[in-house]
Amino acid sequence: MLTACTKDCPDACSLIVTESDKGFSIKGNPEHPITLGLTCGKIQNHLRRLQSKNRITAPLLKKEGSWQEISWDQALDFCAKKIKPVLDRDPSRLLHIHDGGARGVTKETAAWFFRKLGCSVTHGSLCDATGIQASLKDFGALKHNDIRDLGQADWIVNWGREVTSSSIHLAAILQKARKNGTRVLSICPGGRAFRSFSDRIMTIPPGRDRFLALAVLKLLQDSGQLDSKQQKQCNGLPEHQAVLDQHSLTELQDLTGINEEDIRFLADIYAKRPVASLLGWGLQRHLFGGENVRWINALAWQSGNVGIKGAGIYFNMSSNSLLDYSWLGPTTNRSLSLPAIGSEIKTADPGIELAWIARSNVVNQAPDSRRLAEVFTGIDCLVVVDAFMTDTAACADLILPPSLMWEEEDLVGSCLHYGLQYAARAVSPPPGVRSDLGMVKELNDRLGGPAHLPSRQRCLENCLRPYSQDITLQKLKTDGFAWIEENPVVFQEGTDHPDGRFQLITHISPEPEPDPDYPLRLLSLINKNFIHSQVLPAEHVLPPRVECHPRAPGVPELDLNQKIFLVSPLGRLEVDLVFDHSLETGTIVYRRGDWMRLGGGVNQLIKARLTDLGVGAAYYQQQVRLENEKRQ
Ligand SMILES: Nc1nc2c(c(=O)[nH]1)N[C@H]1C(S)=C(S)[C@@H](COP(=O)(O)OP(=O)(O)OC[C@H]3O[C@@H](n4cnc5c(=O)[nH]c(N)nc54)[C@H](O)[C@@H]3O)O[C@H]1N2
Ligand SMILES: Nc1nc2c(c(=O)[nH]1)N[C@H]1C(S)=C(S)[C@@H](COP(=O)(O)OP(=O)(O)OC[C@H]3O[C@@H](n4cnc5c(=O)[nH]c(N)nc54)[C@H](O)[C@@H]3O)O[C@H]1N2
Ligand SMILES: [Mo]
């Protein structure tokens, strides 16, 4: 049977399930142009989640601090009874939060149900909103060439994408390209992972890529190597050039820690063409993340490395854009900023009385977890739809357990490739759970049917309408996937702005000086083996591990035989310290995902701050220190 992975991962794999005497097995679909038969550890890991003894399989109601199993009828009656009077008074007092815990058409439809009720919703994102907004500002669209085109580049300049952790199929594309002569230069704050897929590495302190892109532009401009045709198709050129003139090469070397020879090497690469620029999510999670992305976009455009095969900017594509959601209809809602959701709820007027959270462990994954836990616990009624007792679920008044990936049928796009994947229901869910769509349908009935929610099949078919006979649900069921566009070369005829011109960035912000008491920049990165916080209690490695250079500030003074704490102005967390000589000395890495309830949860140390664009979370701006004992 053909199904798919609906996790919040770029690769969106097509999968083959077989059941034999030996049990259920799952492998990558060899026919899918990106999956190519290969799957990652998260797949086996998900099988363990489905069968885990920690899985919640009946609704749980909190009564005087302890959990009580109740029936679905009781649970949904409880929800309707709480929600109805709020809807009658002012629907914006009900807040809906959802994220990418599982993706798919029916998940989006369940989320739309709350919009239709007129609830408050969220905007911005914990993930990629900054880079998306930067792309929209510069190009007027979020799209890139077919990812397999990377193989046609002479050089791939990888601005901080740790592909072996975040996207093993992209890692495979890079390795294949390297075999065929393409070279990969990675610009990153170090870390061993980059070695396996890079021909050359330039180490940069986090948050400063914009100065490196500016330095390269300056060299290319001074040597007359910028592409005059592309420059004619820009807005903001004089102001942009004035910024180049305001900075000396020496100053930019100091800011980036990269020497002149390396900057010249990078300029030579961009001058030769075609060079593809791969942008990670990491570099946009800083206070000036939007500027970081925009300066790299400007470099790629002006050097003539956009709109041709083998070149281009590769950040993201919109995974939902391949599907048509217009049939759901427009809604009008009050919207709160997700990265600052704690203070947003506190100051909301009218206030939030009820919240419904699905597919998100927001307490664990958004900044300032301790405060968030307090804020959510303080809401009159919190409903969390989750299969595990996460840091968020623990704050709830009612937990509703959903069916999970492979237990329901759906369709998913990808933010990496042009494939649309069909996810069949491959296993039976435990009897006590309901799908996200199923439970909101029942709630809708109890509320007197304010929304029209079609059947699952109809939802999937509706999303395929633009493809008429070319891509039908039946065809997807048979093939497992469909390819939407073959070999697009985006921005060949100019950008998607109405005037077709590229919008150059015309300012650059200085990097704020860190408080000397907190000399280390904290990178709270994904964990190769798990998706975000989807880690079972038994899979936790505690105390959490952090990695830094042995000569990082404050480290030589530590007593390694004593307990070590990671400290920020928000709190402290006991950690296990491991050395990595390849890391930039001012950087410390924490592989996030472990739960605060169990002794992890790095977001309790991270202040809620917004990036410069798109309402993103500036997680990686956080400064910390290591210490043995509490400082007086
Ligand atoms: N296994 C696994 N895969 C996943 C996920 C998961 O949880 N687990 N999550 C998925 C999701 S939703 C996302 S958004 C992606 C995230 O995928 P990635 O883009 O890999 O994002 P990060 O891990 O946040 O950052 C990657 C790298 O950015 C570098 N970096 C940080 N700051 C800077 C900077 O200022 N400049 C430069 N040049 N580099 C910097 C860090 O060294 C880090 O190695 O992964 C997806 N894939
Ligand atoms: N410090 C720090 N924090 C970060 C980031 C960072 O760089 N640094 N980056 C972030 C990024 S890239 C992202 S994308 C976000 C991720 O933030 P979240 O989306 O909140 O991450 P998950 O931990 O995957 O939480 C999803 C939850 O959904 C549940 N779930 C799974 N399947 C289903 C389902 O079918 N239905 C329902 N109702 N629930 C389901 C899972 O059990 C899990 O608890 O957070 C980020 N948080
Ligand atoms: Mo993400």
CSV table of C-alpha atoms in Angstrom, one decimal, residues 519-521 547-558 577-580 583-588 626:
chain,number,residue,atom,x,y,z
A,519,PRO,CA,29.0,35.7,26.2
A,520,LEU,CA,27.6,32.6,24.3
A,521,ARG,CA,25.1,32.7,21.5
A,547,GLU,CA,28.2,21.5,22.5
A,548,CYS,CA,30.8,24.3,22.3
A,549,HIS,CA,34.4,24.9,21.6
A,550,PRO,CA,36.7,24.1,24.6
A,551,ARG,CA,38.0,27.6,24.5
A,552,ALA,CA,34.6,29.2,24.4
A,553,PRO,CA,34.2,32.2,26.8
A,554,GLY,CA,33.9,30.9,30.4
A,555,VAL,CA,34.5,27.3,29.5
A,556,PRO,CA,38.2,27.0,30.6
A,557,GLU,CA,37.2,28.2,34.0
A,558,LEU,CA,34.6,25.5,34.5
A,577,LEU,CA,28.8,19.6,28.1
A,578,VAL,CA,30.5,18.1,25.1
A,579,PHE,CA,33.3,19.8,23.1
A,580,ASP,CA,33.3,20.3,19.3
A,583,LEU,CA,32.3,25.3,16.4
A,584,GLU,CA,32.8,29.1,16.3
A,585,THR,CA,34.0,30.0,19.8
A,586,GLY,CA,31.1,32.3,20.7
A,587,THR,CA,28.5,29.7,19.9
A,588,ILE,CA,26.8,27.0,21.9
A,626,LEU,CA,27.8,28.2,31.4
